[in-house]
Tab-separated table of C-alpha atoms and ligand atoms in Angstrom:
chain	number	residue	atom	x	y	z
A	1	MET	CA	76.038	109.582	59.771
A	2	SER	CA	74.984	105.641	60.049
A	3	LYS	CA	71.521	107.167	59.536
A	4	SER	CA	70.471	102.747	60.941
A	5	VAL	CA	69.954	103.916	64.416
A	6	LYS	CA	66.381	105.441	64.668
A	7	ASN	CA	65.493	104.263	68.096
A	8	ILE	CA	68.212	104.469	71.281
A	9	GLY	CA	67.296	103.675	74.410
A	10	VAL	CA	68.785	104.729	77.945
A	11	LEU	CA	69.087	102.986	81.205
A	12	THR	CA	70.896	102.987	84.216
A	13	SER	CA	72.538	100.080	85.829
A	14	GLY	CA	75.208	99.020	89.147
A	15	GLY	CA	75.028	101.090	92.162
A	16	ASP	CA	73.967	104.414	91.200
A	17	ALA	CA	75.271	107.741	90.582
A	18	PRO	CA	74.562	111.882	90.741
A	19	GLY	CA	74.972	112.607	87.567
A	20	MET	CA	73.185	109.548	86.196
A	21	ASN	CA	70.219	111.712	86.247
A	22	ALA	CA	72.093	115.089	83.802
A	23	ALA	CA	73.292	111.685	81.323
A	24	ILE	CA	70.195	110.491	80.887
A	25	ARG	CA	68.479	114.304	80.283
A	26	SER	CA	71.860	114.850	77.831
A	27	VAL	CA	71.125	111.778	75.798
A	28	VAL	CA	67.440	112.215	75.366
A	29	ARG	CA	68.326	116.160	74.710
A	30	THR	CA	70.717	114.559	71.639
A	31	CYS	CA	68.547	112.349	69.985
A	32	ALA	CA	65.859	115.426	70.411
A	33	TYR	CA	68.645	117.213	68.525
A	34	LEU	CA	69.099	115.166	65.742
A	35	ASN	CA	65.471	114.053	65.556
A	36	ILE	CA	66.269	110.767	66.552
A	37	LYS	CA	63.224	108.642	68.938
A	38	CYS	CA	64.572	108.063	72.833
A	39	THR	CA	62.779	105.164	74.550
A	40	ALA	CA	63.226	104.897	78.351
A	41	ILE	CA	64.121	102.063	80.519
A	42	TYR	CA	63.281	101.937	83.151
A	43	ARG	CA	65.298	99.928	86.433
A	44	GLY	CA	68.129	98.485	84.410
A	45	TYR	CA	68.221	95.463	82.304
A	46	GLN	CA	64.849	93.943	84.636
A	47	GLY	CA	63.219	96.114	83.040
A	48	MET	CA	64.228	95.437	79.797
A	49	ILE	CA	63.355	92.219	80.234
A	50	GLU	CA	60.292	93.233	80.938
A	51	GLY	CA	60.030	95.680	78.318
A	52	ASP	CA	60.181	98.813	80.745
A	53	PHE	CA	60.322	101.428	78.488
A	54	LYS	CA	58.258	104.841	78.199
A	55	ALA	CA	59.497	106.802	75.230
A	56	PHE	CA	61.440	110.102	75.764
A	57	ASN	CA	61.299	113.603	74.215
A	58	ALA	CA	63.246	117.075	75.511
A	59	ARG	CA	60.166	117.410	78.025
A	60	SER	CA	60.416	114.508	79.807
A	61	VAL	CA	64.198	115.392	81.267
A	62	ASN	CA	62.897	119.238	82.690
A	63	ASN	CA	64.540	119.606	86.128
A	64	ILE	CA	66.741	116.654	86.750
A	65	ILE	CA	70.320	117.567	85.092
A	66	ASN	CA	70.238	118.682	89.921
A	67	LYS	CA	68.903	116.317	91.104
A	68	GLY	CA	71.109	112.670	92.331
A	69	GLY	CA	70.130	109.219	92.125
A	70	THR	CA	68.338	107.875	88.937
A	71	ILE	CA	64.525	108.715	87.908
A	72	LEU	CA	65.532	105.593	85.529
A	73	GLN	CA	66.096	103.650	87.982
A	74	SER	CA	68.590	100.828	88.397
A	75	ALA	CA	68.234	96.841	89.353
A	76	ARG	CA	70.245	94.187	90.066
A	77	SER	CA	68.993	91.689	87.381
A	78	GLU	CA	70.085	87.651	87.569
A	79	GLU	CA	67.803	86.877	85.067
A	80	PHE	CA	69.842	88.664	81.919
A	81	ARG	CA	72.937	86.443	83.468
A	82	SER	CA	71.160	83.797	81.511
A	83	LEU	CA	70.736	84.452	77.364
A	84	GLU	CA	67.431	83.811	77.839
A	85	GLY	CA	66.735	86.893	79.717
A	86	ARG	CA	68.923	88.653	77.023
A	87	LYS	CA	66.875	86.678	74.483
A	88	LYS	CA	63.807	88.189	76.307
A	89	ALA	CA	65.486	92.125	76.272
A	90	TYR	CA	66.136	91.640	72.350
A	91	GLU	CA	62.603	90.422	72.125
A	92	GLN	CA	61.460	93.808	73.948
A	93	LEU	CA	64.038	96.140	72.037
A	94	THR	CA	62.331	95.133	68.706
A	95	LYS	CA	58.413	95.085	69.649
A	96	VAL	CA	59.322	98.511	69.937
A	97	GLY	CA	61.434	99.524	67.307
A	98	VAL	CA	64.832	100.001	69.857
A	99	ASP	CA	67.592	99.654	67.891
A	100	ALA	CA	70.966	101.073	70.235
A	101	ILE	CA	71.540	101.149	73.695
A	102	VAL	CA	73.797	103.279	75.583
A	103	VAL	CA	73.901	102.014	79.300
A	104	ILE	CA	75.435	104.098	81.731
A	105	GLY	CA	76.844	102.359	84.691
A	106	GLY	CA	79.311	100.238	85.735
A	107	ASN	CA	81.894	97.489	85.032
A	108	GLY	CA	79.226	94.786	85.946
A	109	SER	CA	76.609	96.290	83.347
A	110	PHE	CA	79.241	97.826	80.903
A	111	THR	CA	79.997	93.507	80.761
A	112	GLY	CA	75.949	92.592	80.227
A	113	ALA	CA	76.999	94.968	77.645
A	114	LEU	CA	79.368	93.418	75.186
A	115	LYS	CA	77.325	90.375	75.769
A	116	PHE	CA	73.678	91.019	74.483
A	117	ASN	CA	76.430	93.219	71.577
A	118	GLU	CA	77.484	89.808	70.746
A	119	GLU	CA	75.174	87.795	71.188
A	120	PHE	CA	72.534	90.199	69.674
A	121	ASP	CA	74.855	92.255	67.369
A	122	PHE	CA	73.187	95.184	69.091
A	123	PRO	CA	75.178	98.622	68.847
A	124	VAL	CA	75.807	99.348	72.853
A	125	MET	CA	77.698	102.116	74.498
A	126	GLY	CA	78.759	103.189	77.724
A	127	ILE	CA	78.415	106.295	80.326
A	128	PRO	CA	81.115	105.666	82.867
A	129	GLY	CA	79.021	106.083	86.313
A	130	THR	CA	79.593	104.283	90.056
A	131	ILE	CA	80.866	106.636	92.462
A	132	ASP	CA	84.185	104.677	92.546
A	133	ASN	CA	85.834	105.377	89.808
A	134	ASP	CA	87.248	102.461	89.309
A	135	ILE	CA	86.830	102.354	85.848
A	136	LEU	CA	89.967	101.732	83.143
A	137	GLY	CA	90.643	103.826	80.514
A	138	THR	CA	88.885	106.970	82.026
A	139	SER	CA	90.002	109.733	84.941
A	140	PHE	CA	86.475	110.278	85.640
A	141	THR	CA	83.180	108.700	86.532
A	142	LEU	CA	80.440	110.365	86.783
A	143	GLY	CA	79.878	110.307	90.642
A	144	PHE	CA	83.331	110.259	92.076
A	145	ASP	CA	83.595	114.121	92.392
A	146	THR	CA	80.362	114.395	94.418
A	147	ALA	CA	81.008	112.127	96.117
A	148	ILE	CA	84.320	112.396	97.062
A	149	ASN	CA	83.032	116.183	98.123
A	150	THR	CA	79.692	114.692	100.327
A	151	VAL	CA	83.089	112.725	101.657
A	152	VAL	CA	84.700	116.010	102.643
A	153	ASP	CA	82.154	118.094	103.856
A	154	ALA	CA	80.984	115.078	106.276
A	155	ILE	CA	85.113	114.594	107.929
A	156	ASP	CA	85.557	119.026	108.008
A	157	LYS	CA	81.790	117.667	109.942
A	158	ILE	CA	83.294	115.025	111.992
A	159	ARG	CA	86.452	116.671	112.977
A	160	ASP	CA	84.186	120.197	114.457
A	161	THR	CA	83.178	117.725	117.861
A	162	ALA	CA	86.265	115.954	117.462
A	163	SER	CA	88.779	118.593	118.268
A	164	SER	CA	86.091	119.393	120.997
A	165	HIS	CA	86.792	116.351	122.498
A	166	ASN	CA	90.491	115.539	121.310
A	167	ARG	CA	89.352	112.373	119.626
A	168	LEU	CA	90.189	109.974	117.486
A	169	PHE	CA	87.560	108.682	114.708
A	170	PHE	CA	87.519	105.960	111.721
A	171	VAL	CA	85.510	107.270	108.268
A	172	GLU	CA	84.052	104.251	106.575
A	173	VAL	CA	83.691	105.505	103.015
A	174	MET	CA	82.955	103.845	100.190
A	175	GLY	CA	84.630	102.162	97.192
A	176	ARG	CA	83.573	98.421	96.984
A	177	ASP	CA	87.258	97.405	95.295
A	178	VAL	CA	89.560	100.222	94.939
A	179	GLY	CA	90.491	102.683	97.460
A	180	LEU	CA	90.693	106.491	94.807
A	181	ILE	CA	87.223	108.293	97.191
A	182	ALA	CA	89.710	107.372	100.779
A	183	LEU	CA	92.424	108.706	99.339
A	184	ASN	CA	91.444	111.951	97.516
A	185	ALA	CA	88.331	112.474	100.109
A	186	GLY	CA	91.066	111.775	102.855
A	187	VAL	CA	93.858	114.551	101.467
A	188	GLY	CA	91.109	117.190	100.345
A	189	ALA	CA	90.189	116.796	104.673
A	190	GLY	CA	93.599	117.234	106.373
A	191	ALA	CA	92.692	113.086	107.519
A	192	GLU	CA	95.849	112.045	110.055
A	193	GLU	CA	96.376	108.472	108.289
A	194	ILE	CA	94.300	107.321	105.259
A	195	LEU	CA	93.333	103.395	104.779
A	196	ILE	CA	93.563	102.208	101.045
A	197	PRO	CA	93.357	98.346	100.495
A	198	GLU	CA	96.028	99.278	97.505
A	199	GLN	CA	98.837	99.538	100.568
A	200	ASN	CA	98.695	97.705	104.124
A	201	LEU	CA	101.068	99.397	105.981
A	202	GLY	CA	100.229	97.631	109.235
A	203	LEU	CA	98.501	97.787	112.928
A	204	GLU	CA	101.525	98.930	114.529
A	205	ARG	CA	102.736	101.533	111.887
A	206	LEU	CA	99.511	102.546	112.259
A	207	VAL	CA	99.770	103.188	116.470
A	208	GLU	CA	102.971	104.424	115.878
A	209	SER	CA	101.804	107.287	113.450
A	210	LEU	CA	99.181	108.222	115.682
A	211	LYS	CA	100.866	108.467	118.807
A	212	ARG	CA	103.313	110.029	117.005
A	213	SER	CA	100.363	112.543	115.644
A	214	LYS	CA	99.809	112.600	119.211
A	215	ASN	CA	102.613	113.598	120.592
A	216	SER	CA	103.643	116.206	117.863
A	217	GLY	CA	100.432	118.208	119.105
A	218	LYS	CA	97.750	116.996	117.366
A	219	SER	CA	94.474	116.877	119.946
A	220	SER	CA	92.524	114.927	117.423
A	221	SER	CA	93.458	112.797	114.417
A	222	ILE	CA	90.704	111.667	111.616
A	223	VAL	CA	91.369	109.011	109.900
A	224	ILE	CA	90.152	107.685	107.069
A	225	VAL	CA	89.020	104.194	106.152
A	226	ALA	CA	88.281	102.828	102.355
A	227	GLU	CA	85.378	100.370	103.047
A	228	GLY	CA	87.573	97.340	101.213
A	229	ASP	CA	90.735	97.915	102.913
A	230	LYS	CA	92.532	95.284	104.181
A	231	THR	CA	95.012	96.635	108.444
A	232	GLY	CA	91.811	95.522	109.742
A	233	ASN	CA	89.089	92.400	108.958
A	234	ASN	CA	86.876	96.197	109.947
A	235	VAL	CA	86.714	99.125	110.918
A	236	PHE	CA	85.620	98.639	114.712
A	237	GLU	CA	88.480	96.265	114.391
A	238	LEU	CA	90.270	99.028	113.880
A	239	LYS	CA	89.464	101.283	117.031
A	240	ASP	CA	88.914	98.225	119.070
A	241	TYR	CA	92.885	97.724	118.631
A	242	VAL	CA	93.927	101.504	118.821
A	243	GLU	CA	91.239	102.068	122.221
A	244	LYS	CA	93.573	98.664	123.498
A	245	ASN	CA	96.811	100.244	122.156
A	246	LEU	CA	96.865	103.235	121.684
A	247	PRO	CA	94.849	104.335	125.752
A	248	ILE	CA	96.152	108.585	125.265
A	249	TYR	CA	93.653	108.670	123.076
A	250	ASP	CA	89.013	108.935	123.223
A	251	VAL	CA	88.008	106.405	119.719
A	252	ARG	CA	84.969	106.778	117.631
A	253	VAL	CA	83.800	105.226	114.279
A	254	SER	CA	81.385	107.033	111.020
A	255	VAL	CA	80.908	104.875	109.114
A	256	LEU	CA	79.209	106.621	105.342
A	257	GLY	CA	77.393	104.810	103.935
A	258	HIS	CA	75.173	104.681	101.636
A	259	MET	CA	74.830	108.835	101.522
A	260	GLN	CA	78.059	109.166	99.289
A	261	ARG	CA	75.989	107.481	96.396
A	262	GLY	CA	73.594	110.937	96.843
A	263	GLY	CA	73.536	114.471	97.091
A	264	ASN	CA	73.006	116.939	93.959
A	265	PRO	CA	75.772	116.425	91.646
A	266	THR	CA	78.764	118.530	91.550
A	267	CYS	CA	79.579	120.990	87.552
A	268	PHE	CA	81.943	119.258	87.407
A	269	ASP	CA	79.888	115.517	87.403
A	270	ARG	CA	77.197	117.673	85.502
A	271	VAL	CA	79.081	118.977	82.720
A	272	LEU	CA	81.220	116.030	82.036
A	273	ALA	CA	78.095	114.213	81.713
A	274	SER	CA	76.284	116.564	79.128
A	275	ARG	CA	79.604	115.407	77.088
A	276	MET	CA	79.096	112.080	77.468
A	277	GLY	CA	75.769	111.890	77.126
A	278	VAL	CA	76.505	113.591	73.211
A	279	LYS	CA	79.153	111.801	72.785
A	280	ALA	CA	77.012	109.077	73.663
A	281	VAL	CA	74.092	109.494	70.813
A	282	GLU	CA	76.173	110.518	68.527
A	283	SER	CA	79.048	108.162	68.149
A	284	LEU	CA	76.130	105.742	67.530
A	285	LEU	CA	74.870	107.589	64.902
A	286	GLU	CA	78.529	107.034	63.508
A	287	GLY	CA	77.773	103.619	62.883
A	288	ARG	CA	80.232	103.378	66.688
A	289	SER	CA	79.698	100.226	68.948
A	290	THR	CA	81.599	98.414	71.738
A	291	GLU	CA	82.406	101.547	73.349
A	292	MET	CA	83.231	103.684	75.958
A	293	ILE	CA	82.716	107.386	76.465
A	294	GLY	CA	85.366	108.344	78.901
A	295	ILE	CA	87.787	111.609	79.505
A	296	ARG	CA	91.639	112.139	79.718
A	297	ASP	CA	92.846	115.797	80.396
A	298	THR	CA	89.729	117.534	79.100
A	299	SER	CA	89.330	115.944	76.449
A	300	LEU	CA	86.999	112.634	75.564
A	301	VAL	CA	87.979	109.703	74.621
A	302	LEU	CA	86.701	106.490	73.340
A	303	VAL	CA	87.467	103.565	75.236
A	304	PRO	CA	86.569	99.864	74.029
A	305	ILE	CA	84.279	97.997	76.543
A	306	ALA	CA	86.388	95.469	76.638
A	307	ASP	CA	89.010	97.665	77.909
A	308	ALA	CA	86.895	99.179	80.149
A	309	ILE	CA	86.179	96.019	82.121
A	310	SER	CA	89.776	94.101	82.496
A	311	GLY	CA	90.563	95.313	85.198
A	312	LEU	CA	90.752	98.061	87.619
A	313	THR	CA	91.514	101.750	88.370
A	314	GLN	CA	94.530	102.086	90.468
A	315	VAL	CA	95.992	104.708	92.771
A	316	ASP	CA	97.846	106.824	92.061
A	317	GLN	CA	101.334	106.997	93.339
A	318	GLU	CA	101.672	110.463	93.154
A	319	LEU	CA	99.429	111.333	95.234
A	320	ILE	CA	99.453	108.544	98.032
A	321	ARG	CA	103.512	109.884	97.971
A	322	VAL	CA	101.757	114.045	98.662
A	323	SER	CA	99.132	112.196	101.856
A	324	ASP	CA	102.518	110.686	102.748
A	325	ILE	CA	103.840	114.099	103.255
A	326	MET	CA	100.626	116.091	104.635
A	327	THR	CA	100.458	113.161	108.057
A	328	THR	CA	104.008	114.707	108.802
B	1	LIG	O1	80.188	100.304	93.049
B	1	LIG	C1	79.541	101.316	94.196
B	1	LIG	C2	79.625	101.166	95.600
B	1	LIG	O2	79.235	102.522	96.415
B	1	LIG	C3	80.487	100.783	96.704
B	1	LIG	O3	81.365	101.929	96.303
B	1	LIG	C4	80.188	99.574	97.406
B	1	LIG	O4	80.607	99.135	98.245
B	1	LIG	C5	78.294	99.300	97.003
B	1	LIG	O5	77.798	100.127	95.571
B	1	LIG	C6	77.734	99.419	97.710
B	1	LIG	O6	76.747	98.281	96.807
B	1	LIG	P1	75.005	98.045	97.791
B	1	LIG	O7	74.495	99.436	97.409
B	1	LIG	O8	74.411	96.827	96.584
B	1	LIG	O9	74.980	98.407	98.840
């Protein structure tokens, strides 16, 4: 292993996700195990610019594996978008002897990390943390499994009242640009319709499908809508349209919002985070850089960050076919 790296910084950036604390814990504990210093960087890149650092040891991350959010907090940083800002960050890190960083975040965070590496030849390693699961090169990002379980639990609760009142509910879920949360949670919760940005089947088809559901004896319906869906302008417009064109239903809307970003991470996310943290530290010590730790099937893989940020994960067509069949 290369001995050049002696003090690894760890930060969380972008939208928080359950599992980020487990990843922080793993990076810190792996550094302790390998007798490498570890420096916590608070508030993402903005904290890096301001020198908001703290030396961490194995005990600094007690009792956080089960907690949502990130103890290092996250922040958007306009200043880090400028070379002057990134230079300030580089000087702050150098001042305290940090000579490599692990960035836990999404596409935007990785883009910043790559730029930082290019300008200062500074070793960076990425751990994918976003509930959207939209990062190329990995089957799962930290937080996605927890988020879809949160959504399924919420929809199960909504279905109780929907079936008690013979109502149709539009449930909006997160996923800025992709419909992976909506599709997986929709199948898992038995939603009658799943609307995702990757396919726009139109309002008329939606009404016809809901009419068939009602005529087939379904007393209530759940339509899960990804926030990026293009069928209507927004979920409230969908409600108005269906109320007008399908008066047989009493329609309501439930926007799940930021609750999907919280909650205790599932075991899957905790184990994934623990594995990725070890791999990130060991890869830096081997002299590797500008890669993201991904998972494919059950094996960890190293993906060039440039590839990871080159596009967005596409939804699985086979799962779309399953969802179509399940709504029979
Ligand atoms: O990227 C994660 C995410 O939760 C998206 O699903 C969502 O659209 C966005 O962040 C919300 O961003 P903010 O927390 O800045 O409102």
